[in-house]
Amino acid sequence: MLRHLPPIADPAVLVGTATQDDAGVYLVTPEIALVQTVDVFTPVVDSPYWFGAIAAANAMSDVYAMGAAPRLALNIAGFPRNRLPLDVLGEIFRGGGDKCTEAGVAVIGGHTIDDPEPKFGLAVTGFVHPGRIVTNATARPGDRLVLTKPLGMGVITTGIKQERTTPETAEAAIAIMAALNRGAAEAMLEVGVSAATDVTGFGLLGHLHEMTRAAGVRAHIHADAVPVLEETWALVRAGAVPGGTQRNREAVAHAVLWDGVSEDAQVILCDAQTSGGLLIAVPEARLEQLRAALRRREVSVVAVIGEITEPGSGAITVSMR
Ligand code: CO
Ligand code: CO
């Protein structure tokens, strides 16, 4: 659909719609580039407060994925004012606002429309030195792939809607989705990495495929090294698989070679994530430095899940080990 947008002529636009990157980037001065993104979705958890917090963490994630620091945000909401008490909207704003405060982001306004289904998200603005932008298009053969949050959020939130997910797992998933990717972004900036993206709606393999295709490389994923929240396996067996996850699997089928990987694991590797972790491509020589920098910032998951293998057209091989 992006081809229906006008072509970008302004040379100050450093990253626009031509690449499948996480956010747009605009050069303000030789020292300052502005990074902009927007994300909105329908409730993924029952608590309005945590829905707001997760939506905010998710919206800021695209700024972190570019190596930038978010600073400003505008709320965007849809709300059925005749069907739900306004306090619910207040709780959504409070959750989003607390998350923005934690990130050092000022919420400077917003807009709400009457809408039969609640929706919430933010337009987020951040800043980065133009020489330090991290794109998703520059992974190189020999890079190792590091993931900073476990998979399973699409399956678990579908399980919540179907009343199959246990309260313990729902709580764990909320904490994971509401966690900022700030520590991961700061660690990758400190160490210097080849490329990064955040894992969201297209799932791990969908976002990895964007990286490999853009860079003209191939990748290898070790399925048993990919962190997964434990109950996800049982929920997949029970059929709690979102439509987006199934579509992701079909969308990457042409590019993925499955080598002895179970059906359930294939589903999870394509599971549509909400506010997932960063997927970072780092030169082998800096891997240990990155791991240490991530741990120092208390990033809870630091998983080395595979590597960029060779030049190519974006194909991904997934094997068990
Ligand atoms: Co993204
Ligand atoms: Co996004």
PDB file of C-alpha atoms and ligand atoms in Angstrom:
ATOM      1  CA  MET A   1       0.000   0.000   0.000  1.00  0.00           C
ATOM      2  CA  LEU A   2       2.975   2.320   0.569  1.00  0.00           C
ATOM      3  CA  ARG A   3       3.278   2.853  -3.202  1.00  0.00           C
ATOM      4  CA  HIS A   4       0.144   5.006  -3.010  1.00  0.00           C
ATOM      5  CA  LEU A   5       2.042   7.536  -0.872  1.00  0.00           C
ATOM      6  CA  PRO A   6       3.744  10.455  -2.625  1.00  0.00           C
ATOM      7  CA  PRO A   7       7.441   9.944  -3.430  1.00  0.00           C
ATOM      8  CA  ILE A   8       9.790  11.699  -0.984  1.00  0.00           C
ATOM      9  CA  ALA A   9      11.863  14.488  -2.599  1.00  0.00           C
ATOM     10  CA  ASP A  10      13.209  16.174   0.562  1.00  0.00           C
ATOM     11  CA  PRO A  11      16.916  15.221   0.928  1.00  0.00           C
ATOM     12  CA  ALA A  12      16.674  15.736   4.701  1.00  0.00           C
ATOM     13  CA  VAL A  13      14.570  12.554   4.905  1.00  0.00           C
ATOM     14  CA  LEU A  14      17.287   9.997   5.750  1.00  0.00           C
ATOM     15  CA  VAL A  15      14.910   7.049   6.248  1.00  0.00           C
ATOM     16  CA  GLY A  16      11.475   7.143   4.614  1.00  0.00           C
ATOM     17  CA  THR A  17       9.010   4.662   3.192  1.00  0.00           C
ATOM     18  CA  ALA A  18      11.386   3.184   0.590  1.00  0.00           C
ATOM     19  CA  THR A  19      12.881   0.769   3.139  1.00  0.00           C
ATOM     20  CA  GLN A  20      10.944  -1.410   5.587  1.00  0.00           C
ATOM     21  CA  ASP A  21      12.561   0.231   8.595  1.00  0.00           C
ATOM     22  CA  ASP A  22      11.066   0.747  12.046  1.00  0.00           C
ATOM     23  CA  ALA A  23      10.746   4.537  11.994  1.00  0.00           C
ATOM     24  CA  GLY A  24      11.256   7.548   9.735  1.00  0.00           C
ATOM     25  CA  VAL A  25      14.363   9.712  10.210  1.00  0.00           C
ATOM     26  CA  TYR A  26      14.731  13.413   9.338  1.00  0.00           C
ATOM     27  CA  LEU A  27      17.996  15.359   9.431  1.00  0.00           C
ATOM     28  CA  VAL A  28      17.506  18.565  11.468  1.00  0.00           C
ATOM     29  CA  THR A  29      21.146  19.704  11.813  1.00  0.00           C
ATOM     30  CA  PRO A  30      24.440  17.892  11.053  1.00  0.00           C
ATOM     31  CA  GLU A  31      24.366  16.764  14.705  1.00  0.00           C
ATOM     32  CA  ILE A  32      20.677  15.983  15.198  1.00  0.00           C
ATOM     33  CA  ALA A  33      18.265  13.674  13.413  1.00  0.00           C
ATOM     34  CA  LEU A  34      14.610  13.391  14.407  1.00  0.00           C
ATOM     35  CA  VAL A  35      13.057   9.914  14.520  1.00  0.00           C
ATOM     36  CA  GLN A  36       9.297   9.498  14.218  1.00  0.00           C
ATOM     37  CA  THR A  37       6.882   6.581  14.477  1.00  0.00           C
ATOM     38  CA  VAL A  38       3.265   5.771  15.345  1.00  0.00           C
ATOM     39  CA  ASP A  39       1.542   2.619  16.560  1.00  0.00           C
ATOM     40  CA  VAL A  40      -2.050   1.961  17.679  1.00  0.00           C
ATOM     41  CA  PHE A  41      -3.873  -1.260  18.583  1.00  0.00           C
ATOM     42  CA  THR A  42      -6.882  -2.815  20.295  1.00  0.00           C
ATOM     43  CA  PRO A  43      -6.621  -4.167  23.891  1.00  0.00           C
ATOM     44  CA  VAL A  44      -4.277  -7.153  24.339  1.00  0.00           C
ATOM     45  CA  VAL A  45      -4.874  -7.627  28.083  1.00  0.00           C
ATOM     46  CA  ASP A  46      -7.886  -7.156  30.405  1.00  0.00           C
ATOM     47  CA  SER A  47      -6.368  -4.382  32.548  1.00  0.00           C
ATOM     48  CA  PRO A  48      -6.834  -0.904  30.998  1.00  0.00           C
ATOM     49  CA  TYR A  49      -3.778   0.363  32.903  1.00  0.00           C
ATOM     50  CA  TRP A  50      -1.483  -2.352  31.538  1.00  0.00           C
ATOM     51  CA  PHE A  51      -2.986  -2.053  28.056  1.00  0.00           C
ATOM     52  CA  GLY A  52      -1.916   1.612  28.137  1.00  0.00           C
ATOM     53  CA  ALA A  53       1.560   0.779  29.433  1.00  0.00           C
ATOM     54  CA  ILE A  54       2.108  -1.962  26.832  1.00  0.00           C
ATOM     55  CA  ALA A  55       0.876   0.251  23.970  1.00  0.00           C
ATOM     56  CA  ALA A  56       3.313   2.963  25.065  1.00  0.00           C
ATOM     57  CA  ALA A  57       6.286   0.576  25.393  1.00  0.00           C
ATOM     58  CA  ASN A  58       5.394  -0.869  21.986  1.00  0.00           C
ATOM     59  CA  ALA A  59       5.174   2.551  20.305  1.00  0.00           C
ATOM     60  CA  MET A  60       8.522   3.678  21.745  1.00  0.00           C
ATOM     61  CA  SER A  61      10.146   0.410  20.685  1.00  0.00           C
ATOM     62  CA  ASP A  62      10.470   1.476  17.029  1.00  0.00           C
ATOM     63  CA  VAL A  63      12.473   4.522  18.162  1.00  0.00           C
ATOM     64  CA  TYR A  64      14.745   2.372  20.351  1.00  0.00           C
ATOM     65  CA  ALA A  65      15.229  -0.066  17.451  1.00  0.00           C
ATOM     66  CA  MET A  66      16.812   2.780  15.427  1.00  0.00           C
ATOM     67  CA  GLY A  67      19.273   3.475  18.256  1.00  0.00           C
ATOM     68  CA  ALA A  68      17.455   6.711  19.137  1.00  0.00           C
ATOM     69  CA  ALA A  69      16.127   8.124  22.418  1.00  0.00           C
ATOM     70  CA  PRO A  70      12.360   8.879  22.507  1.00  0.00           C
ATOM     71  CA  ARG A  71      11.543  12.323  23.970  1.00  0.00           C
ATOM     72  CA  LEU A  72       7.994  13.377  22.962  1.00  0.00           C
ATOM     73  CA  ALA A  73       4.692  11.577  22.432  1.00  0.00           C
ATOM     74  CA  LEU A  74       1.091  12.249  21.417  1.00  0.00           C
ATOM     75  CA  ASN A  75      -1.688   9.913  22.589  1.00  0.00           C
ATOM     76  CA  ILE A  76      -4.086   8.515  19.976  1.00  0.00           C
ATOM     77  CA  ALA A  77      -7.236   6.818  21.271  1.00  0.00           C
ATOM     78  CA  GLY A  78     -10.561   5.432  20.124  1.00  0.00           C
ATOM     79  CA  PHE A  79     -13.200   4.922  22.827  1.00  0.00           C
ATOM     80  CA  PRO A  80     -16.908   3.896  22.991  1.00  0.00           C
ATOM     81  CA  ARG A  81     -18.000   6.668  25.353  1.00  0.00           C
ATOM     82  CA  ASN A  82     -21.623   5.438  25.472  1.00  0.00           C
ATOM     83  CA  ARG A  83     -20.689   1.857  26.319  1.00  0.00           C
ATOM     84  CA  LEU A  84     -17.776   2.110  28.758  1.00  0.00           C
ATOM     85  CA  PRO A  85     -17.172   4.449  31.731  1.00  0.00           C
ATOM     86  CA  LEU A  86     -14.675   7.229  30.968  1.00  0.00           C
ATOM     87  CA  ASP A  87     -12.582   6.038  33.934  1.00  0.00           C
ATOM     88  CA  VAL A  88     -11.455   3.152  31.726  1.00  0.00           C
ATOM     89  CA  LEU A  89      -9.954   5.616  29.248  1.00  0.00           C
ATOM     90  CA  GLY A  90      -8.370   7.433  32.180  1.00  0.00           C
ATOM     91  CA  GLU A  91      -6.672   4.209  33.296  1.00  0.00           C
ATOM     92  CA  ILE A  92      -5.368   3.582  29.758  1.00  0.00           C
ATOM     93  CA  PHE A  93      -3.882   7.108  29.716  1.00  0.00           C
ATOM     94  CA  ARG A  94      -2.424   6.614  33.206  1.00  0.00           C
ATOM     95  CA  GLY A  95      -0.683   3.369  32.149  1.00  0.00           C
ATOM     96  CA  GLY A  96       0.676   4.968  28.982  1.00  0.00           C
ATOM     97  CA  GLY A  97       1.707   8.091  30.888  1.00  0.00           C
ATOM     98  CA  ASP A  98       3.577   6.180  33.592  1.00  0.00           C
ATOM     99  CA  LYS A  99       5.490   4.265  30.922  1.00  0.00           C
ATOM    100  CA  CYS A 100       6.383   7.508  29.140  1.00  0.00           C
ATOM    101  CA  THR A 101       7.582   9.028  32.433  1.00  0.00           C
ATOM    102  CA  GLU A 102       9.765   5.965  33.025  1.00  0.00           C
ATOM    103  CA  ALA A 103      11.271   6.463  29.551  1.00  0.00           C
ATOM    104  CA  GLY A 104      11.822  10.201  30.020  1.00  0.00           C
ATOM    105  CA  VAL A 105       9.198  10.966  27.369  1.00  0.00           C
ATOM    106  CA  ALA A 106       6.857  13.978  27.697  1.00  0.00           C
ATOM    107  CA  VAL A 107       3.265  13.395  26.552  1.00  0.00           C
ATOM    108  CA  ILE A 108       2.521  16.776  24.975  1.00  0.00           C
ATOM    109  CA  GLY A 109      -1.002  16.153  23.677  1.00  0.00           C
ATOM    110  CA  GLY A 110      -3.196  13.752  21.793  1.00  0.00           C
ATOM    111  CA  HIS A 111      -6.577  13.081  20.276  1.00  0.00           C
ATOM    112  CA  THR A 112      -9.502  10.731  21.068  1.00  0.00           C
ATOM    113  CA  ILE A 113     -12.357   9.789  18.749  1.00  0.00           C
ATOM    114  CA  ASP A 114     -15.625   7.986  19.484  1.00  0.00           C
ATOM    115  CA  ASP A 115     -15.085   4.406  18.353  1.00  0.00           C
ATOM    116  CA  PRO A 116     -17.101   1.181  18.937  1.00  0.00           C
ATOM    117  CA  GLU A 117     -13.890  -0.656  19.891  1.00  0.00           C
ATOM    118  CA  PRO A 118     -11.268   0.810  22.263  1.00  0.00           C
ATOM    119  CA  LYS A 119      -7.914   1.594  20.646  1.00  0.00           C
ATOM    120  CA  PHE A 120      -4.791   3.201  22.031  1.00  0.00           C
ATOM    121  CA  GLY A 121      -1.353   4.088  20.818  1.00  0.00           C
ATOM    122  CA  LEU A 122       1.120   6.914  20.514  1.00  0.00           C
ATOM    123  CA  ALA A 123       2.979   8.910  17.928  1.00  0.00           C
ATOM    124  CA  VAL A 124       6.521   9.082  19.299  1.00  0.00           C
ATOM    125  CA  THR A 125       9.368  11.448  18.430  1.00  0.00           C
ATOM    126  CA  GLY A 126      12.981  10.730  19.332  1.00  0.00           C
ATOM    127  CA  PHE A 127      16.435  12.025  18.523  1.00  0.00           C
ATOM    128  CA  VAL A 128      19.710  10.440  17.441  1.00  0.00           C
ATOM    129  CA  HIS A 129      23.058  11.592  16.080  1.00  0.00           C
ATOM    130  CA  PRO A 130      22.797  11.086  12.287  1.00  0.00           C
ATOM    131  CA  GLY A 131      26.018   9.069  12.324  1.00  0.00           C
ATOM    132  CA  ARG A 132      24.681   6.638  14.911  1.00  0.00           C
ATOM    133  CA  ILE A 133      21.388   5.575  13.313  1.00  0.00           C
ATOM    134  CA  VAL A 134      20.919   1.796  13.503  1.00  0.00           C
ATOM    135  CA  THR A 135      18.873   0.515  10.554  1.00  0.00           C
ATOM    136  CA  ASN A 136      17.494  -2.964   9.898  1.00  0.00           C
ATOM    137  CA  ALA A 137      19.220  -3.120   6.490  1.00  0.00           C
ATOM    138  CA  THR A 138      22.941  -3.475   7.282  1.00  0.00           C
ATOM    139  CA  ALA A 139      23.490  -6.949   8.759  1.00  0.00           C
ATOM    140  CA  ARG A 140      26.679  -8.649   7.477  1.00  0.00           C
ATOM    141  CA  PRO A 141      27.832 -12.239   7.062  1.00  0.00           C
ATOM    142  CA  GLY A 142      29.473 -13.402  10.284  1.00  0.00           C
ATOM    143  CA  ASP A 143      27.153 -11.328  12.510  1.00  0.00           C
ATOM    144  CA  ARG A 144      25.549 -13.177  15.415  1.00  0.00           C
ATOM    145  CA  LEU A 145      21.845 -12.617  16.120  1.00  0.00           C
ATOM    146  CA  VAL A 146      20.786 -11.638  19.640  1.00  0.00           C
ATOM    147  CA  LEU A 147      17.158 -11.483  20.880  1.00  0.00           C
ATOM    148  CA  THR A 148      16.213  -9.592  24.072  1.00  0.00           C
ATOM    149  CA  LYS A 149      12.687 -10.836  24.945  1.00  0.00           C
ATOM    150  CA  PRO A 150      11.064 -14.293  24.802  1.00  0.00           C
ATOM    151  CA  LEU A 151       8.465 -15.183  22.136  1.00  0.00           C
ATOM    152  CA  GLY A 152       4.861 -16.271  22.680  1.00  0.00           C
ATOM    153  CA  MET A 153       3.032 -12.988  23.319  1.00  0.00           C
ATOM    154  CA  GLY A 154       0.558 -13.404  20.413  1.00  0.00           C
ATOM    155  CA  VAL A 155      -0.366 -16.915  21.507  1.00  0.00           C
ATOM    156  CA  ILE A 156      -0.591 -15.928  25.194  1.00  0.00           C
ATOM    157  CA  THR A 157      -2.799 -12.859  24.573  1.00  0.00           C
ATOM    158  CA  THR A 158      -5.050 -14.983  22.322  1.00  0.00           C
ATOM    159  CA  GLY A 159      -5.172 -17.493  25.192  1.00  0.00           C
ATOM    160  CA  ILE A 160      -6.189 -14.646  27.548  1.00  0.00           C
ATOM    161  CA  LYS A 161      -9.130 -13.777  25.235  1.00  0.00           C
ATOM    162  CA  GLN A 162     -10.091 -17.482  25.142  1.00  0.00           C
ATOM    163  CA  GLU A 163      -9.699 -17.762  28.951  1.00  0.00           C
ATOM    164  CA  ARG A 164      -7.064 -20.494  28.592  1.00  0.00           C
ATOM    165  CA  THR A 165      -3.952 -18.629  29.781  1.00  0.00           C
ATOM    166  CA  THR A 166      -3.141 -19.086  33.484  1.00  0.00           C
ATOM    167  CA  PRO A 167      -3.011 -15.885  35.605  1.00  0.00           C
ATOM    168  CA  GLU A 168       0.706 -16.514  36.298  1.00  0.00           C
ATOM    169  CA  THR A 169       1.575 -16.595  32.604  1.00  0.00           C
ATOM    170  CA  ALA A 170      -0.667 -13.613  31.845  1.00  0.00           C
ATOM    171  CA  GLU A 171       1.175 -11.644  34.523  1.00  0.00           C
ATOM    172  CA  ALA A 172       4.586 -12.699  33.216  1.00  0.00           C
ATOM    173  CA  ALA A 173       3.596 -11.748  29.664  1.00  0.00           C
ATOM    174  CA  ILE A 174       2.335  -8.330  30.800  1.00  0.00           C
ATOM    175  CA  ALA A 175       5.688  -7.627  32.491  1.00  0.00           C
ATOM    176  CA  ILE A 176       7.565  -8.661  29.329  1.00  0.00           C
ATOM    177  CA  MET A 177       5.387  -6.607  26.963  1.00  0.00           C
ATOM    178  CA  ALA A 178       5.454  -3.532  29.221  1.00  0.00           C
ATOM    179  CA  ALA A 179       9.269  -3.641  29.549  1.00  0.00           C
ATOM    180  CA  LEU A 180      10.984  -0.847  27.631  1.00  0.00           C
ATOM    181  CA  ASN A 181      13.615  -1.726  25.023  1.00  0.00           C
ATOM    182  CA  ARG A 182      15.671   1.191  26.333  1.00  0.00           C
ATOM    183  CA  GLY A 183      18.374  -0.914  28.014  1.00  0.00           C
ATOM    184  CA  ALA A 184      18.791  -2.995  24.858  1.00  0.00           C
ATOM    185  CA  ALA A 185      19.025   0.157  22.715  1.00  0.00           C
ATOM    186  CA  GLU A 186      21.617   1.749  25.017  1.00  0.00           C
ATOM    187  CA  ALA A 187      23.673  -1.446  25.076  1.00  0.00           C
ATOM    188  CA  MET A 188      23.764  -1.740  21.298  1.00  0.00           C
ATOM    189  CA  LEU A 189      24.764   1.923  20.968  1.00  0.00           C
ATOM    190  CA  GLU A 190      27.560   1.488  23.503  1.00  0.00           C
ATOM    191  CA  VAL A 191      28.998  -1.545  21.712  1.00  0.00           C
ATOM    192  CA  GLY A 192      28.309  -0.655  18.070  1.00  0.00           C
ATOM    193  CA  VAL A 193      26.252  -3.206  16.141  1.00  0.00           C
ATOM    194  CA  SER A 194      25.594  -3.937  12.466  1.00  0.00           C
ATOM    195  CA  ALA A 195      21.777  -3.726  12.388  1.00  0.00           C
ATOM    196  CA  ALA A 196      18.679  -4.052  14.545  1.00  0.00           C
ATOM    197  CA  THR A 197      14.901  -4.188  14.486  1.00  0.00           C
ATOM    198  CA  ASP A 198      12.199  -4.843  17.049  1.00  0.00           C
ATOM    199  CA  VAL A 199      10.124  -8.026  16.886  1.00  0.00           C
ATOM    200  CA  THR A 200       6.435  -7.132  16.623  1.00  0.00           C
ATOM    201  CA  GLY A 201       3.495  -8.043  14.360  1.00  0.00           C
ATOM    202  CA  PHE A 202       5.389  -9.999  11.681  1.00  0.00           C
ATOM    203  CA  GLY A 203       6.937 -12.335  14.255  1.00  0.00           C
ATOM    204  CA  LEU A 204      10.604 -13.253  14.697  1.00  0.00           C
ATOM    205  CA  LEU A 205      11.037 -14.752  11.231  1.00  0.00           C
ATOM    206  CA  GLY A 206       9.021 -12.007   9.488  1.00  0.00           C
ATOM    207  CA  HIS A 207      11.184  -9.266  10.971  1.00  0.00           C
ATOM    208  CA  LEU A 208      14.380 -11.274  10.429  1.00  0.00           C
ATOM    209  CA  HIS A 209      13.367 -11.729   6.801  1.00  0.00           C
ATOM    210  CA  GLU A 210      13.003  -7.940   6.439  1.00  0.00           C
ATOM    211  CA  MET A 211      16.587  -7.680   7.738  1.00  0.00           C
ATOM    212  CA  THR A 212      18.072 -10.399   5.528  1.00  0.00           C
ATOM    213  CA  ARG A 213      16.273  -9.249   2.370  1.00  0.00           C
ATOM    214  CA  ALA A 214      17.269  -5.594   2.889  1.00  0.00           C
ATOM    215  CA  ALA A 215      20.931  -6.515   3.481  1.00  0.00           C
ATOM    216  CA  GLY A 216      21.125  -9.204   0.766  1.00  0.00           C
ATOM    217  CA  VAL A 217      22.209 -11.948   3.138  1.00  0.00           C
ATOM    218  CA  ARG A 218      21.118 -15.375   4.419  1.00  0.00           C
ATOM    219  CA  ALA A 219      20.572 -16.330   8.059  1.00  0.00           C
ATOM    220  CA  HIS A 220      20.555 -19.456  10.194  1.00  0.00           C
ATOM    221  CA  ILE A 221      18.350 -19.743  13.299  1.00  0.00           C
ATOM    222  CA  HIS A 222      18.860 -22.352  16.027  1.00  0.00           C
ATOM    223  CA  ALA A 223      15.263 -23.039  17.093  1.00  0.00           C
ATOM    224  CA  ASP A 224      16.216 -24.521  20.458  1.00  0.00           C
ATOM    225  CA  ALA A 225      18.141 -21.347  21.369  1.00  0.00           C
ATOM    226  CA  VAL A 226      15.095 -19.090  20.910  1.00  0.00           C
ATOM    227  CA  PRO A 227      13.567 -18.147  24.289  1.00  0.00           C
ATOM    228  CA  VAL A 228       9.837 -18.939  24.590  1.00  0.00           C
ATOM    229  CA  LEU A 229       7.572 -18.327  27.594  1.00  0.00           C
ATOM    230  CA  GLU A 230       6.883 -21.907  28.732  1.00  0.00           C
ATOM    231  CA  GLU A 231       3.075 -22.030  28.635  1.00  0.00           C
ATOM    232  CA  THR A 232       3.094 -20.937  24.965  1.00  0.00           C
ATOM    233  CA  TRP A 233       3.686 -24.571  23.938  1.00  0.00           C
ATOM    234  CA  ALA A 234       0.537 -25.855  25.680  1.00  0.00           C
ATOM    235  CA  LEU A 235      -1.517 -22.935  24.343  1.00  0.00           C
ATOM    236  CA  VAL A 236      -0.404 -23.678  20.755  1.00  0.00           C
ATOM    237  CA  ARG A 237      -1.424 -27.329  21.234  1.00  0.00           C
ATOM    238  CA  ALA A 238      -4.812 -26.086  22.541  1.00  0.00           C
ATOM    239  CA  GLY A 239      -5.260 -24.020  19.366  1.00  0.00           C
ATOM    240  CA  ALA A 240      -4.762 -20.499  20.813  1.00  0.00           C
ATOM    241  CA  VAL A 241      -3.043 -19.209  17.671  1.00  0.00           C
ATOM    242  CA  PRO A 242      -3.879 -15.696  16.393  1.00  0.00           C
ATOM    243  CA  GLY A 243      -4.793 -15.170  12.728  1.00  0.00           C
ATOM    244  CA  GLY A 244      -1.807 -12.853  12.295  1.00  0.00           C
ATOM    245  CA  THR A 245       0.564 -15.646  13.313  1.00  0.00           C
ATOM    246  CA  GLN A 246      -0.882 -17.992  10.679  1.00  0.00           C
ATOM    247  CA  ARG A 247      -0.580 -15.253   8.043  1.00  0.00           C
ATOM    248  CA  ASN A 248       3.041 -14.614   9.087  1.00  0.00           C
ATOM    249  CA  ARG A 249       3.843 -18.279   8.575  1.00  0.00           C
ATOM    250  CA  GLU A 250       2.407 -18.219   5.055  1.00  0.00           C
ATOM    251  CA  ALA A 251       4.159 -14.922   4.275  1.00  0.00           C
ATOM    252  CA  VAL A 252       7.662 -16.252   5.081  1.00  0.00           C
ATOM    253  CA  ALA A 253       7.101 -19.798   3.738  1.00  0.00           C
ATOM    254  CA  HIS A 254       8.895 -19.008   0.443  1.00  0.00           C
ATOM    255  CA  ALA A 255      11.997 -17.813   2.291  1.00  0.00           C
ATOM    256  CA  VAL A 256      12.331 -20.329   5.144  1.00  0.00           C
ATOM    257  CA  LEU A 257      13.883 -23.800   5.011  1.00  0.00           C
ATOM    258  CA  TRP A 258      12.660 -25.824   8.012  1.00  0.00           C
ATOM    259  CA  ASP A 259      15.193 -28.460   8.975  1.00  0.00           C
ATOM    260  CA  GLY A 260      13.539 -30.892  11.419  1.00  0.00           C
ATOM    261  CA  VAL A 261      11.528 -28.172  13.232  1.00  0.00           C
ATOM    262  CA  SER A 262       8.157 -29.230  14.728  1.00  0.00           C
ATOM    263  CA  GLU A 263       4.888 -27.622  13.567  1.00  0.00           C
ATOM    264  CA  ASP A 264       4.402 -26.053  17.008  1.00  0.00           C
ATOM    265  CA  ALA A 265       7.879 -24.507  16.975  1.00  0.00           C
ATOM    266  CA  GLN A 266       7.237 -23.150  13.460  1.00  0.00           C
ATOM    267  CA  VAL A 267       4.085 -21.446  14.738  1.00  0.00           C
ATOM    268  CA  ILE A 268       5.927 -19.888  17.680  1.00  0.00           C
ATOM    269  CA  LEU A 269       8.834 -18.632  15.532  1.00  0.00           C
ATOM    270  CA  CYS A 270       6.217 -16.809  13.388  1.00  0.00           C
ATOM    271  CA  ASP A 271       4.039 -15.682  16.317  1.00  0.00           C
ATOM    272  CA  ALA A 272       2.883 -12.061  16.016  1.00  0.00           C
ATOM    273  CA  GLN A 273       4.428 -10.257  18.997  1.00  0.00           C
ATOM    274  CA  THR A 274       3.214  -7.185  20.827  1.00  0.00           C
ATOM    275  CA  SER A 275       6.060  -5.052  22.166  1.00  0.00           C
ATOM    276  CA  GLY A 276       8.668  -7.754  21.511  1.00  0.00           C
ATOM    277  CA  GLY A 277      12.396  -7.478  22.088  1.00  0.00           C
ATOM    278  CA  LEU A 278      15.143  -6.136  19.868  1.00  0.00           C
ATOM    279  CA  LEU A 279      16.716  -8.463  17.308  1.00  0.00           C
ATOM    280  CA  ILE A 280      20.315  -7.303  17.018  1.00  0.00           C
ATOM    281  CA  ALA A 281      22.960  -8.328  14.449  1.00  0.00           C
ATOM    282  CA  VAL A 282      26.388  -7.900  16.032  1.00  0.00           C
ATOM    283  CA  PRO A 283      29.855  -8.772  14.693  1.00  0.00           C
ATOM    284  CA  GLU A 284      31.153 -11.953  16.339  1.00  0.00           C
ATOM    285  CA  ALA A 285      34.110 -10.024  17.799  1.00  0.00           C
ATOM    286  CA  ARG A 286      31.728  -7.762  19.764  1.00  0.00           C
ATOM    287  CA  LEU A 287      29.261 -10.430  20.904  1.00  0.00           C
ATOM    288  CA  GLU A 288      30.675 -10.827  24.424  1.00  0.00           C
ATOM    289  CA  GLN A 289      30.834  -7.063  24.859  1.00  0.00           C
ATOM    290  CA  LEU A 290      27.164  -6.772  23.830  1.00  0.00           C
ATOM    291  CA  ARG A 291      26.113  -9.557  26.183  1.00  0.00           C
ATOM    292  CA  ALA A 292      27.909  -7.864  29.066  1.00  0.00           C
ATOM    293  CA  ALA A 293      26.398  -4.457  28.195  1.00  0.00           C
ATOM    294  CA  LEU A 294      22.883  -5.972  28.060  1.00  0.00           C
ATOM    295  CA  ARG A 295      23.322  -7.739  31.398  1.00  0.00           C
ATOM    296  CA  ARG A 296      24.684  -4.589  33.014  1.00  0.00           C
ATOM    297  CA  ARG A 297      21.415  -2.861  32.046  1.00  0.00           C
ATOM    298  CA  GLU A 298      19.417  -5.751  33.506  1.00  0.00           C
ATOM    299  CA  VAL A 299      17.948  -6.807  30.162  1.00  0.00           C
ATOM    300  CA  SER A 300      16.315 -10.018  31.386  1.00  0.00           C
ATOM    301  CA  VAL A 301      16.766 -12.135  28.259  1.00  0.00           C
ATOM    302  CA  VAL A 302      20.015 -12.204  26.269  1.00  0.00           C
ATOM    303  CA  ALA A 303      19.708 -15.061  23.758  1.00  0.00           C
ATOM    304  CA  VAL A 304      22.126 -15.748  20.915  1.00  0.00           C
ATOM    305  CA  ILE A 305      19.735 -17.398  18.451  1.00  0.00           C
ATOM    306  CA  GLY A 306      21.672 -17.682  15.198  1.00  0.00           C
ATOM    307  CA  GLU A 307      23.857 -15.896  12.707  1.00  0.00           C
ATOM    308  CA  ILE A 308      24.040 -14.176   9.350  1.00  0.00           C
ATOM    309  CA  THR A 309      25.788 -16.761   7.180  1.00  0.00           C
ATOM    310  CA  GLU A 310      26.548 -15.473   3.685  1.00  0.00           C
ATOM    311  CA  PRO A 311      25.413 -13.094   0.929  1.00  0.00           C
ATOM    312  CA  GLY A 312      22.066 -14.105  -0.617  1.00  0.00           C
ATOM    313  CA  SER A 313      18.502 -13.063  -1.267  1.00  0.00           C
ATOM    314  CA  GLY A 314      17.193 -13.218   2.291  1.00  0.00           C
ATOM    315  CA  ALA A 315      16.608 -16.953   2.820  1.00  0.00           C
ATOM    316  CA  ILE A 316      16.511 -18.278   6.388  1.00  0.00           C
ATOM    317  CA  THR A 317      17.396 -21.818   7.476  1.00  0.00           C
ATOM    318  CA  VAL A 318      15.898 -22.948  10.780  1.00  0.00           C
ATOM    319  CA  SER A 319      17.284 -26.093  12.419  1.00  0.00           C
ATOM    320  CA  MET A 320      16.986 -27.488  15.931  1.00  0.00           C
ATOM    321  CA  ARG A 321      20.613 -26.815  16.908  1.00  0.00           C
TER     322      ARG A 321
HETATM  323 CO    CO B   1       9.414  -2.137  14.494  1.00  0.00          CO
HETATM  324 CO    CO B   2       5.398  -0.189  14.441  1.00  0.00          CO
END
